[in-house]
Amino acid sequence: MSIVYYQYFVVRINHSMVNILNSIRSFFSSDSTPAGLDEEDKDQLNQAIICLLTEMVKADYVELYIEKLVLNEHLTKRLNLSRAKANKYLAHANISAQVSVSLKPQTQIINRFLNRRDKHALMVQLWQIASADGEIHLLETQTFYQAGEQLGFNKSQLDRICHPENVIN
């Protein structure tokens, strides 16, 4: 039996969290839904993305408020979803995360619809969720690298997402 902690109160904003939120806001500046998708495909893609992001929130078995805040920002700003639509997707994603044994169903859909640049942006978002609380749990790292590999990234490319300060131009 595992215990899940929810942190809803007493959120201290520090400089690193402000930097994370600012980088997320800049990340949201463009529309992420590829052109040419019908409503069913968009729905399927959004559900896959939200399930993958939810897997990251739940990866360390501790759902923190800041991680949920980053996820909600992604849903409403980046995916341009209404709160009601986001809640519908989240309800499904939470159920899926409870029974999920693999990221393959989500990554296969994402691979079908997103280009390399959009998948890179998604991996950046996954890492921002994982690092939102200032700690990277081993299970979050494993989830990140597993998703990245299934989306076609190699370890060095994923390392650059995790540690952009080490990238030499």
GROMACS .gro file of C-alpha atoms in nm:
model
  169
    1MET     CA    1   0.000   0.000   0.000
    2SER     CA    2   0.139   0.338  -0.090
    3ILE     CA    3   0.063   0.673   0.062
    4VAL     CA    4   0.003   0.968  -0.167
    5TYR     CA    5   0.067   1.311  -0.020
    6TYR     CA    6  -0.117   1.612  -0.152
    7GLN     CA    7   0.037   1.952  -0.099
    8TYR     CA    8  -0.234   2.215  -0.142
    9PHE     CA    9  -0.141   2.467   0.124
   10VAL     CA   10   0.166   2.665   0.219
   11VAL     CA   11   0.333   2.705  -0.117
   12ARG     CA   12   0.652   2.907  -0.096
   13ILE     CA   13   0.755   3.076  -0.417
   14ASN     CA   14   1.132   3.088  -0.458
   15HIS     CA   15   1.343   3.218  -0.744
   16SER     CA   16   1.384   2.878  -0.910
   17MET     CA   17   1.006   2.825  -0.913
   18VAL     CA   18   0.954   3.171  -1.064
   19ASN     CA   19   1.213   3.085  -1.331
   20ILE     CA   20   1.034   2.759  -1.403
   21LEU     CA   21   0.699   2.935  -1.435
   22ASN     CA   22   0.847   3.204  -1.661
   23SER     CA   23   1.007   2.944  -1.888
   24ILE     CA   24   0.677   2.758  -1.903
   25ARG     CA   25   0.493   3.077  -1.997
   26SER     CA   26   0.736   3.138  -2.284
   27PHE     CA   27   0.697   2.774  -2.386
   28PHE     CA   28   0.320   2.831  -2.415
   29SER     CA   29   0.358   3.107  -2.672
   30SER     CA   30   0.273   2.889  -2.972
   31ASP     CA   31  -0.015   2.656  -3.047
   32SER     CA   32   0.086   2.292  -3.009
   33THR     CA   33  -0.193   2.123  -3.202
   34PRO     CA   34  -0.068   2.032  -3.549
   35ALA     CA   35  -0.269   2.165  -3.841
   36GLY     CA   36  -0.475   1.926  -4.045
   37LEU     CA   37  -0.603   1.705  -3.763
   38ASP     CA   38  -0.973   1.634  -3.741
   39GLU     CA   39  -1.150   1.659  -3.406
   40GLU     CA   40  -1.118   1.286  -3.331
   41ASP     CA   41  -0.742   1.292  -3.397
   42LYS     CA   42  -0.699   1.608  -3.185
   43ASP     CA   43  -0.894   1.444  -2.905
   44GLN     CA   44  -0.682   1.130  -2.925
   45LEU     CA   45  -0.358   1.332  -2.933
   46ASN     CA   46  -0.462   1.555  -2.642
   47GLN     CA   47  -0.557   1.251  -2.436
   48ALA     CA   48  -0.223   1.083  -2.508
   49ILE     CA   49  -0.027   1.398  -2.415
   50ILE     CA   50  -0.225   1.450  -2.096
   51CYS     CA   51  -0.188   1.084  -1.997
   52LEU     CA   52   0.190   1.110  -2.048
   53LEU     CA   53   0.212   1.433  -1.846
   54THR     CA   54  -0.003   1.277  -1.572
   55GLU     CA   55   0.230   0.976  -1.562
   56MET     CA   56   0.513   1.218  -1.484
   57VAL     CA   57   0.316   1.388  -1.206
   58LYS     CA   58   0.244   1.048  -1.052
   59ALA     CA   59   0.586   0.892  -1.125
   60ASP     CA   60   0.727   0.940  -0.775
   61TYR     CA   61   0.396   0.854  -0.604
   62VAL     CA   62   0.385   1.203  -0.451
   63GLU     CA   63   0.153   1.446  -0.624
   64LEU     CA   64   0.268   1.794  -0.533
   65TYR     CA   65   0.068   2.110  -0.588
   66ILE     CA   66   0.341   2.273  -0.798
   67GLU     CA   67   0.352   1.975  -1.036
   68LYS     CA   68  -0.025   1.992  -1.077
   69LEU     CA   69   0.000   2.369  -1.131
   70VAL     CA   70   0.252   2.318  -1.413
   71LEU     CA   71   0.030   2.047  -1.564
   72ASN     CA   72  -0.279   2.269  -1.549
   73GLU     CA   73  -0.085   2.556  -1.709
   74HIS     CA   74   0.007   2.322  -1.993
   75LEU     CA   75  -0.352   2.212  -2.045
   76THR     CA   76  -0.513   2.553  -2.044
   77LYS     CA   77  -0.238   2.756  -2.215
   78ARG     CA   78  -0.038   2.523  -2.440
   79LEU     CA   79  -0.321   2.292  -2.544
   80ASN     CA   80  -0.575   2.577  -2.525
   81LEU     CA   81  -0.834   2.369  -2.340
   82SER     CA   82  -1.122   2.501  -2.135
   83ARG     CA   83  -1.117   2.410  -1.767
   84ALA     CA   84  -1.410   2.169  -1.820
   85LYS     CA   85  -1.240   1.995  -2.113
   86ALA     CA   86  -0.909   1.979  -1.921
   87ASN     CA   87  -1.087   1.822  -1.624
   88LYS     CA   88  -1.244   1.560  -1.853
   89TYR     CA   89  -0.904   1.467  -1.994
   90LEU     CA   90  -0.748   1.464  -1.646
   91ALA     CA   91  -1.016   1.234  -1.507
   92HIS     CA   92  -0.944   0.984  -1.784
   93ALA     CA   93  -0.568   1.026  -1.743
   94ASN     CA   94  -0.587   0.963  -1.368
   95ILE     CA   95  -0.777   0.638  -1.426
   96SER     CA   96  -0.533   0.534  -1.699
   97ALA     CA   97  -0.234   0.608  -1.475
   98GLN     CA   98  -0.370   0.373  -1.208
   99VAL     CA   99  -0.378   0.076  -1.444
  100SER     CA  100  -0.095   0.169  -1.681
  101VAL     CA  101   0.203  -0.063  -1.716
  102SER     CA  102   0.363   0.107  -2.015
  103LEU     CA  103   0.397   0.445  -2.183
  104LYS     CA  104   0.372   0.281  -2.527
  105PRO     CA  105   0.003   0.357  -2.595
  106GLN     CA  106   0.062   0.728  -2.538
  107THR     CA  107   0.395   0.752  -2.718
  108GLN     CA  108   0.265   0.564  -3.024
  109ILE     CA  109  -0.016   0.819  -3.066
  110ILE     CA  110   0.221   1.110  -3.006
  111ASN     CA  111   0.468   0.969  -3.261
  112ARG     CA  112   0.188   0.942  -3.516
  113PHE     CA  113   0.079   1.306  -3.488
  114LEU     CA  114   0.366   1.524  -3.363
  115ASN     CA  115   0.677   1.632  -3.547
  116ARG     CA  116   1.024   1.626  -3.392
  117ARG     CA  117   1.010   1.988  -3.271
  118ASP     CA  118   0.676   1.937  -3.097
  119LYS     CA  119   0.797   1.614  -2.936
  120HIS     CA  120   1.105   1.801  -2.812
  121ALA     CA  121   0.877   2.069  -2.661
  122LEU     CA  122   0.676   1.794  -2.493
  123MET     CA  123   0.993   1.643  -2.345
  124VAL     CA  124   1.089   1.988  -2.211
  125GLN     CA  125   0.745   2.008  -2.050
  126LEU     CA  126   0.785   1.661  -1.897
  127TRP     CA  127   1.119   1.763  -1.747
  128GLN     CA  128   0.970   2.087  -1.613
  129ILE     CA  129   0.698   1.889  -1.437
  130ALA     CA  130   0.956   1.647  -1.294
  131SER     CA  131   1.176   1.930  -1.168
  132ALA     CA  132   0.898   2.165  -1.055
  133ASP     CA  133   0.941   2.073  -0.688
  134GLY     CA  134   1.319   2.124  -0.698
  135GLU     CA  135   1.390   1.751  -0.665
  136ILE     CA  136   1.425   1.484  -0.929
  137HIS     CA  137   1.315   1.143  -0.807
  138LEU     CA  138   1.468   0.832  -0.964
  139LEU     CA  139   1.126   0.722  -1.090
  140GLU     CA  140   1.073   1.061  -1.256
  141THR     CA  141   1.410   1.025  -1.430
  142GLN     CA  142   1.322   0.675  -1.547
  143THR     CA  143   0.983   0.790  -1.676
  144PHE     CA  144   1.147   1.081  -1.860
  145TYR     CA  145   1.412   0.868  -2.031
  146GLN     CA  146   1.165   0.592  -2.114
  147ALA     CA  147   0.922   0.838  -2.275
  148GLY     CA  148   1.206   1.012  -2.457
  149GLU     CA  149   1.341   0.688  -2.597
  150GLN     CA  150   0.996   0.586  -2.718
  151LEU     CA  151   0.957   0.928  -2.883
  152GLY     CA  152   1.283   0.879  -3.075
  153PHE     CA  153   1.539   1.069  -2.866
  154ASN     CA  154   1.874   0.927  -2.763
  155LYS     CA  155   2.029   0.966  -2.419
  156SER     CA  156   2.255   1.258  -2.510
  157GLN     CA  157   1.962   1.451  -2.657
  158LEU     CA  158   1.760   1.389  -2.340
  159ASP     CA  159   2.058   1.487  -2.124
  160ARG     CA  160   2.065   1.824  -2.305
  161ILE     CA  161   1.699   1.878  -2.215
  162CYS     CA  162   1.772   1.795  -1.850
  163HIS     CA  163   2.085   2.011  -1.834
  164PRO     CA  164   2.055   2.292  -2.091
  165GLU     CA  165   2.323   2.489  -1.905
  166ASN     CA  166   2.581   2.232  -2.020
  167VAL     CA  167   2.500   2.267  -2.391
  168ILE     CA  168   2.784   2.406  -2.598
  169ASN     CA  169   2.665   2.597  -2.905
   0.00000   0.00000   0.00000
